[in-house]
mmCIF file of C-alpha atoms in Angstrom:
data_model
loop_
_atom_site.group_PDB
_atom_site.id
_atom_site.type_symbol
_atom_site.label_atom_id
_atom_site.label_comp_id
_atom_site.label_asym_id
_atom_site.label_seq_id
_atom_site.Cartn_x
_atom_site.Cartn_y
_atom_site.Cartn_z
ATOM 1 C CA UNK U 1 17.835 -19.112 32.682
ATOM 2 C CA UNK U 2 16.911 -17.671 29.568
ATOM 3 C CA UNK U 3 13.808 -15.635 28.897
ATOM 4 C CA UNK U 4 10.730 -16.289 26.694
ATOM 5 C CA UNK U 5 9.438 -13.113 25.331
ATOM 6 C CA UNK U 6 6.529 -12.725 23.624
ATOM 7 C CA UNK U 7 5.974 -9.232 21.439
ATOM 8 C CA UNK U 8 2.581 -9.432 19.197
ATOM 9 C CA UNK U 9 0.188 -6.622 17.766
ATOM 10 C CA UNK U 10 -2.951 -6.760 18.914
ATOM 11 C CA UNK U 11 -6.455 -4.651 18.177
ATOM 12 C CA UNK U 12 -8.413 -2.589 20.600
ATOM 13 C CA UNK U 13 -10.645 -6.002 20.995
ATOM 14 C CA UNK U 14 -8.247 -8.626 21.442
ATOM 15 C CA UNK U 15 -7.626 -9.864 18.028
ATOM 16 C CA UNK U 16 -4.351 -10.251 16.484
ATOM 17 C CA UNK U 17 -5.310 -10.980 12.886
ATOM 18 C CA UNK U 18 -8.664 -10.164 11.241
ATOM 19 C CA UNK U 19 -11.175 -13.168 9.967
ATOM 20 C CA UNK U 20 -8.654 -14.385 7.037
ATOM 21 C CA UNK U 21 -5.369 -13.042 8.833
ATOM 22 C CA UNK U 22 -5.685 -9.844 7.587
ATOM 23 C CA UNK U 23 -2.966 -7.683 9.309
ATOM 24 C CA UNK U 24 -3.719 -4.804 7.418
ATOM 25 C CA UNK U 25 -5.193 -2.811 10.142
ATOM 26 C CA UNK U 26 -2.041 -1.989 11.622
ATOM 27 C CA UNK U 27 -0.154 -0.681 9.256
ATOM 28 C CA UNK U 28 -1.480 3.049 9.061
ATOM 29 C CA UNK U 29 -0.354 3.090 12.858
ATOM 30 C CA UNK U 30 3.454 1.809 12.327
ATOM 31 C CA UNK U 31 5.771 4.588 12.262
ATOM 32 C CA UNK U 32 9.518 5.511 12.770
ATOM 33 C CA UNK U 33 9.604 5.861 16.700
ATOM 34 C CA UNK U 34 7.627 2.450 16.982
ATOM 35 C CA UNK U 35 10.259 0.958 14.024
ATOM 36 C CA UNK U 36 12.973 2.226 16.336
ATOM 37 C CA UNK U 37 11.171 0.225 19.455
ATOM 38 C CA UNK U 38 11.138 -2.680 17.470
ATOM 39 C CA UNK U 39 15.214 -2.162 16.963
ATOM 40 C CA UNK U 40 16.013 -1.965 20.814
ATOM 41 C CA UNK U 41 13.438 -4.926 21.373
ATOM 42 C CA UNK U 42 15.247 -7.150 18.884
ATOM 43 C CA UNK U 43 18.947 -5.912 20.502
ATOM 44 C CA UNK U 44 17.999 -7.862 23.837
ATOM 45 C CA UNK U 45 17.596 -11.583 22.271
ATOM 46 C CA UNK U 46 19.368 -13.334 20.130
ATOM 47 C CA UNK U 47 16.760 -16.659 19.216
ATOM 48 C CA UNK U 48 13.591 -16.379 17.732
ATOM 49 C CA UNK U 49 10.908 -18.597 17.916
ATOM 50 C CA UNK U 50 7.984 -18.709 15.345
ATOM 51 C CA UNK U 51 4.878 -21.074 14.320
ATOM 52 C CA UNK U 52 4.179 -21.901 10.613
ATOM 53 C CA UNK U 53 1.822 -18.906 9.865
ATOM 54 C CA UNK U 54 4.275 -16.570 10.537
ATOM 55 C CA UNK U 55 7.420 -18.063 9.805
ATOM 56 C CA UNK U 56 6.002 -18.151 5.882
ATOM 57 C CA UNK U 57 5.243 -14.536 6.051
ATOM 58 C CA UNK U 58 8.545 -13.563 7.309
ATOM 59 C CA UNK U 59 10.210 -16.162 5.383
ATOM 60 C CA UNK U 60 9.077 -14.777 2.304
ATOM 61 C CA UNK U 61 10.142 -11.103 3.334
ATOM 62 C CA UNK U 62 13.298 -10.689 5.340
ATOM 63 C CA UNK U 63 15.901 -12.245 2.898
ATOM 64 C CA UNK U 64 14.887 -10.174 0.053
ATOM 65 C CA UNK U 65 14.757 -6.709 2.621
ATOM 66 C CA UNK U 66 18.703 -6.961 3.964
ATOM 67 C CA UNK U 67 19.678 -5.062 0.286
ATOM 68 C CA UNK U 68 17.040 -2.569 0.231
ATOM 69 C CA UNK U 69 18.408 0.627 -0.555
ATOM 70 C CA UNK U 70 15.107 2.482 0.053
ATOM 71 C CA UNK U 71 15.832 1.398 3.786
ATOM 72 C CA UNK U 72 18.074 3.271 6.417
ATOM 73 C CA UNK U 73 21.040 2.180 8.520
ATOM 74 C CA UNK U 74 18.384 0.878 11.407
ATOM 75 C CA UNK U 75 16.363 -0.851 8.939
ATOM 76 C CA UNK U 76 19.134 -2.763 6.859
ATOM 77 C CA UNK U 77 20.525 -3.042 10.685
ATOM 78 C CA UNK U 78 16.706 -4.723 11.513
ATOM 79 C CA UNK U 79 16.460 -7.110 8.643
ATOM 80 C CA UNK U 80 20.251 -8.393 8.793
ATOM 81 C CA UNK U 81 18.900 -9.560 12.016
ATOM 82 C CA UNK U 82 16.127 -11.129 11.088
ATOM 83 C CA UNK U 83 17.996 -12.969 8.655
ATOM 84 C CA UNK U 84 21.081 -14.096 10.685
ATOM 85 C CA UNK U 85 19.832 -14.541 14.409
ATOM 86 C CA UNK U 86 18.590 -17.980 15.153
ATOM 87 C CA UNK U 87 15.236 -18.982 14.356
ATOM 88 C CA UNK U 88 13.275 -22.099 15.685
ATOM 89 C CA UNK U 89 9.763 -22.829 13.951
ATOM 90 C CA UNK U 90 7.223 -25.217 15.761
ATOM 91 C CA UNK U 91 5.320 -27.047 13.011
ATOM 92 C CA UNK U 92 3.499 -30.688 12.889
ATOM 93 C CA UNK U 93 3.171 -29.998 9.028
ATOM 94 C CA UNK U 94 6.665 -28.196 7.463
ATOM 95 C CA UNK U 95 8.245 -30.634 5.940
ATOM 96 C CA UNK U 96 11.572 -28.075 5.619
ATOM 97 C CA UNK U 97 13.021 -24.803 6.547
ATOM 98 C CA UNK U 98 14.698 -23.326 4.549
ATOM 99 C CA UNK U 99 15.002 -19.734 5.627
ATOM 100 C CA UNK U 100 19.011 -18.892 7.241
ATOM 101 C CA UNK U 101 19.590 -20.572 10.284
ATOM 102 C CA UNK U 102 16.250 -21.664 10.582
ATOM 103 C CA UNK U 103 15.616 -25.491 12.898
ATOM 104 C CA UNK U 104 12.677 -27.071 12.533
ATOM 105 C CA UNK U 105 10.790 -28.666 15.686
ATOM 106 C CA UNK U 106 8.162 -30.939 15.408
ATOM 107 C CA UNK U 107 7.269 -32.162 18.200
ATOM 108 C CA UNK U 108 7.382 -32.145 22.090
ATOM 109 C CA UNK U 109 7.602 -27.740 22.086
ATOM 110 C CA UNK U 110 7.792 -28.090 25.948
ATOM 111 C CA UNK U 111 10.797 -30.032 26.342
ATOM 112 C CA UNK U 112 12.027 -28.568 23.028
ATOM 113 C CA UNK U 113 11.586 -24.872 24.775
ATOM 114 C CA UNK U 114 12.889 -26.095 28.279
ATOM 115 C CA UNK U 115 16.078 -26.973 26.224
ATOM 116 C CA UNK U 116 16.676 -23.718 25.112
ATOM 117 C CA UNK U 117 15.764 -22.096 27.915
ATOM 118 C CA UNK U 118 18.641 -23.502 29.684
ATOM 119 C CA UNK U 119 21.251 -23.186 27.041
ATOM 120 C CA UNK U 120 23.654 -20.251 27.426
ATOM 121 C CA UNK U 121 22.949 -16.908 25.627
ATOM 122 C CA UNK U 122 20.443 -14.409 25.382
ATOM 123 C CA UNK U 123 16.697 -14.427 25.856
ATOM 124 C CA UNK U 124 14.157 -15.170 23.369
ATOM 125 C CA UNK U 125 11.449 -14.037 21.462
ATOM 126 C CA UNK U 126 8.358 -14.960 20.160
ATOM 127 C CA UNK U 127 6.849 -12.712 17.459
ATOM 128 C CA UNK U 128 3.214 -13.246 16.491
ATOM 129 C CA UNK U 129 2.774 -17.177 16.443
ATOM 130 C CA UNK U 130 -0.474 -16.918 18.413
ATOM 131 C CA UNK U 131 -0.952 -20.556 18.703
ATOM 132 C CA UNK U 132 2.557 -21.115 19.956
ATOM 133 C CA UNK U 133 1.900 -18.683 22.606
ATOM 134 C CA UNK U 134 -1.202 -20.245 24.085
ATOM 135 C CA UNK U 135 0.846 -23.386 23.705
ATOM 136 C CA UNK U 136 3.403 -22.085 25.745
ATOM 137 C CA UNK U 137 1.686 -20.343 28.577
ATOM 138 C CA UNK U 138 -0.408 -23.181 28.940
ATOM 139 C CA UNK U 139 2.933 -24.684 30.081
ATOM 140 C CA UNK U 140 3.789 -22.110 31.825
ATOM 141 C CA UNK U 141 7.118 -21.044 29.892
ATOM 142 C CA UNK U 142 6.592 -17.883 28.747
ATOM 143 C CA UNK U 143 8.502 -15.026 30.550
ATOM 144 C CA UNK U 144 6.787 -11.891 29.208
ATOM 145 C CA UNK U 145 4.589 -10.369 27.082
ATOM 146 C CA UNK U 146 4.488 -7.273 25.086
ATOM 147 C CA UNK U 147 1.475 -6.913 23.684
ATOM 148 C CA UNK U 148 1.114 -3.704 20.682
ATOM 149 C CA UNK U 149 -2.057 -2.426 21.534
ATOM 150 C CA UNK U 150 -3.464 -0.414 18.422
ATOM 151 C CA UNK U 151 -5.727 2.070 18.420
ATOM 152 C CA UNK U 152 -8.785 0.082 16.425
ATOM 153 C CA UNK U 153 -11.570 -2.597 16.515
ATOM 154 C CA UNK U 154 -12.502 -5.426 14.378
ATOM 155 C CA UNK U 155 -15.823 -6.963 15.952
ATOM 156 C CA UNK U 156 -14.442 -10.618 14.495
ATOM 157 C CA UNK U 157 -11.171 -12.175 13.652
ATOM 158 C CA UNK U 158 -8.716 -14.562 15.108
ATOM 159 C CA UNK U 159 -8.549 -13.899 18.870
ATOM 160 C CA UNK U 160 -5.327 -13.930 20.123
ATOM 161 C CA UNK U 161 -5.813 -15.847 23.544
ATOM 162 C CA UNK U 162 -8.295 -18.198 21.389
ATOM 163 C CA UNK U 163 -6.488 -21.559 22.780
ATOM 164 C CA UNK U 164 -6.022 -20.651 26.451
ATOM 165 C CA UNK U 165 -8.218 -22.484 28.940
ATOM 166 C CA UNK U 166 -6.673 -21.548 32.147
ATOM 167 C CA UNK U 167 -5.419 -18.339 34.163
ATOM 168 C CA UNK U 168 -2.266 -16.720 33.493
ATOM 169 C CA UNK U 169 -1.264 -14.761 36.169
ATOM 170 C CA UNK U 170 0.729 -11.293 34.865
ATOM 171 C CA UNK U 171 1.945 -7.995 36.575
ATOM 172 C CA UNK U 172 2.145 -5.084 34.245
ATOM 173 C CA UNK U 173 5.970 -3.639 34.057
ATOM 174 C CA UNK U 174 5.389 -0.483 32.338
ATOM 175 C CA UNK U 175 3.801 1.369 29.608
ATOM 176 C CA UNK U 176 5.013 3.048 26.613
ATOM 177 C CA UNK U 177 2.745 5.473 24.113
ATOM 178 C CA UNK U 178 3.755 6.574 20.876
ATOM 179 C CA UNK U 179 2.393 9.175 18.729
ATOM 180 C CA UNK U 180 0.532 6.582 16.582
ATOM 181 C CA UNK U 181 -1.840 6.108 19.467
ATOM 182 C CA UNK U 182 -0.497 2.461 19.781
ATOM 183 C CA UNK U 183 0.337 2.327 23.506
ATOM 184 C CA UNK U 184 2.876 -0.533 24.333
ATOM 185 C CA UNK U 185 1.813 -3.027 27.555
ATOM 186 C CA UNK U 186 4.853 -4.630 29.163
ATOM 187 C CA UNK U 187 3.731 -7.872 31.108
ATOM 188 C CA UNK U 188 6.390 -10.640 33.086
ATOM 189 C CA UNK U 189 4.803 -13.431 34.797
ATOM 190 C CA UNK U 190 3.288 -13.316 37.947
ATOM 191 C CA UNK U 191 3.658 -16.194 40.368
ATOM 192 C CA UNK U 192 0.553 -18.523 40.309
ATOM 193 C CA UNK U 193 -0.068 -17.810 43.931
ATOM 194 C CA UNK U 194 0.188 -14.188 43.789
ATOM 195 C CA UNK U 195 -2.016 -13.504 41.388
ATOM 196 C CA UNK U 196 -4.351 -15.625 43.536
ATOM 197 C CA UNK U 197 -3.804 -13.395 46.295
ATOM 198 C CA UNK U 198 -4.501 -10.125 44.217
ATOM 199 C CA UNK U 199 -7.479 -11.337 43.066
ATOM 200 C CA UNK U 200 -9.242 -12.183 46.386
ATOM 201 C CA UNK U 201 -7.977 -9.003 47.529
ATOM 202 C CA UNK U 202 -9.918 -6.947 45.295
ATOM 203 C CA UNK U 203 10.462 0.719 34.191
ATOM 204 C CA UNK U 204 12.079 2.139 31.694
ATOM 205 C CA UNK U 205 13.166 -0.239 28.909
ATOM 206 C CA UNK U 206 16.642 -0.810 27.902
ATOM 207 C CA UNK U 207 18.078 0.384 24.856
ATOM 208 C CA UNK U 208 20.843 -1.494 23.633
ATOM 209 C CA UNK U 209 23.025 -0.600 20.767
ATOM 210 C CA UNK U 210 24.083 -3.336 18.774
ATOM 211 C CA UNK U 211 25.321 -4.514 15.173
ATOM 212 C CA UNK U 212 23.848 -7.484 13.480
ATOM 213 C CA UNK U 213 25.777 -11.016 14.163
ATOM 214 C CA UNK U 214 25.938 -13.782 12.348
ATOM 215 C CA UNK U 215 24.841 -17.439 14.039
ATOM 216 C CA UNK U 216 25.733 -20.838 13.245
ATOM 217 C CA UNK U 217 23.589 -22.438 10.849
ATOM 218 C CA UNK U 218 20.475 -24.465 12.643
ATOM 219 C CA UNK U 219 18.774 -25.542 9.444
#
């Protein structure tokens, strides 16, 4: 069965966005080694799954970024990506999609992710989409979690577990550091009952080479 992966940046603190989505405090930390990260990390799926906030950010970036010639091979390789894997966006209030290969879903996520889940190919992942993530582990369907953990605080903003009522067991994979001094945290689900079991008691990733691909057309 396929994966759900879930890769969001996250502040010292626990938010992922500031007070009015800012996401401005990470991007003194981004740099090349954490770009090329992002490249191996986006090799391993081939579906991604967004919720309204962030598929009209990204929506309004990645088709224009594909011709850039300020970018390199990686980067061009990045954004051809974005623009050509397939995307599902959860959203009560989209009305259309109209990003490449972009299906909209607007209702029933569970059974909507349980469908995919099962459906030949590779694993997914969610980027940012905060509220689709607590939406998802709260139904237990999310696989892993990579959480970006940069070196800063924000006292307030939007939290990113803000909609989770209810334990979600994890066991930490591995770690990864860059120079940045935003250290990577690599979580996969833990079974319910193990985590139980820890509490009363109390890897290296894969880099895959790969050339952007073309899907079908979901929209």
């Amino acid at each position: 069965m396929r994966k759900i992966i879930v890769s969001i940046n996250v502040t010292l603190d626990g938010f992922m966005a500031g007070p009015r989505g800012e996401l401005d405090w990470h991007f003194p930390h981004w740099n090349e080694e954490m770009a090329s990260f992002a490249f191996e990390q986006l090799c391993m799926v081939d579906s991604i799954l967004l919720g309204r906030v962030t598929y009209q950010a990204m929506a309004s970036y990645w088709p224009y970024e594909a011709n850039n010639t300020a970018y390199g091979r990686q980067e061009c390789s990045y954004a051809n990506m974005m623009n050509n894997y397939a995307k599902i966006v959860f959203s009560k209030s989209l009305r259309t999609v109209e990003w490449r290969n972009t299906r909209l879903v607007k209702k029933d996520i569970g059974k909507a992710v349980m469908a995919l889940k099962e459906q030949p190919g590779m694993d997914m992942i969610i980027l940012g989409s905060g509220s689709i993530v607590s939406r998802l582990m709260h139904l237990g369907l999310v696989d892993e979690i990579v959480l970006w953990v940069h070196p800063v605080t924000l006292g307030n903003g939007i939290p990113l577990f803000r909609d989770m009522q209810d334990r979600y067991p994890l066991k930490l994979l591995r770690t990864k550091a860059f120079s940045s001094g935003v250290v990577i945290l690599y979580y996969e689900k833990a079974s319910r009952q193990k985590g139980i079991k820890a509490m009363r008691g109390k890897g290296k990733l894969r880099a895959t080479s790969c050339e952007p691909r073309a899907e079908g057309n979901e929209s």
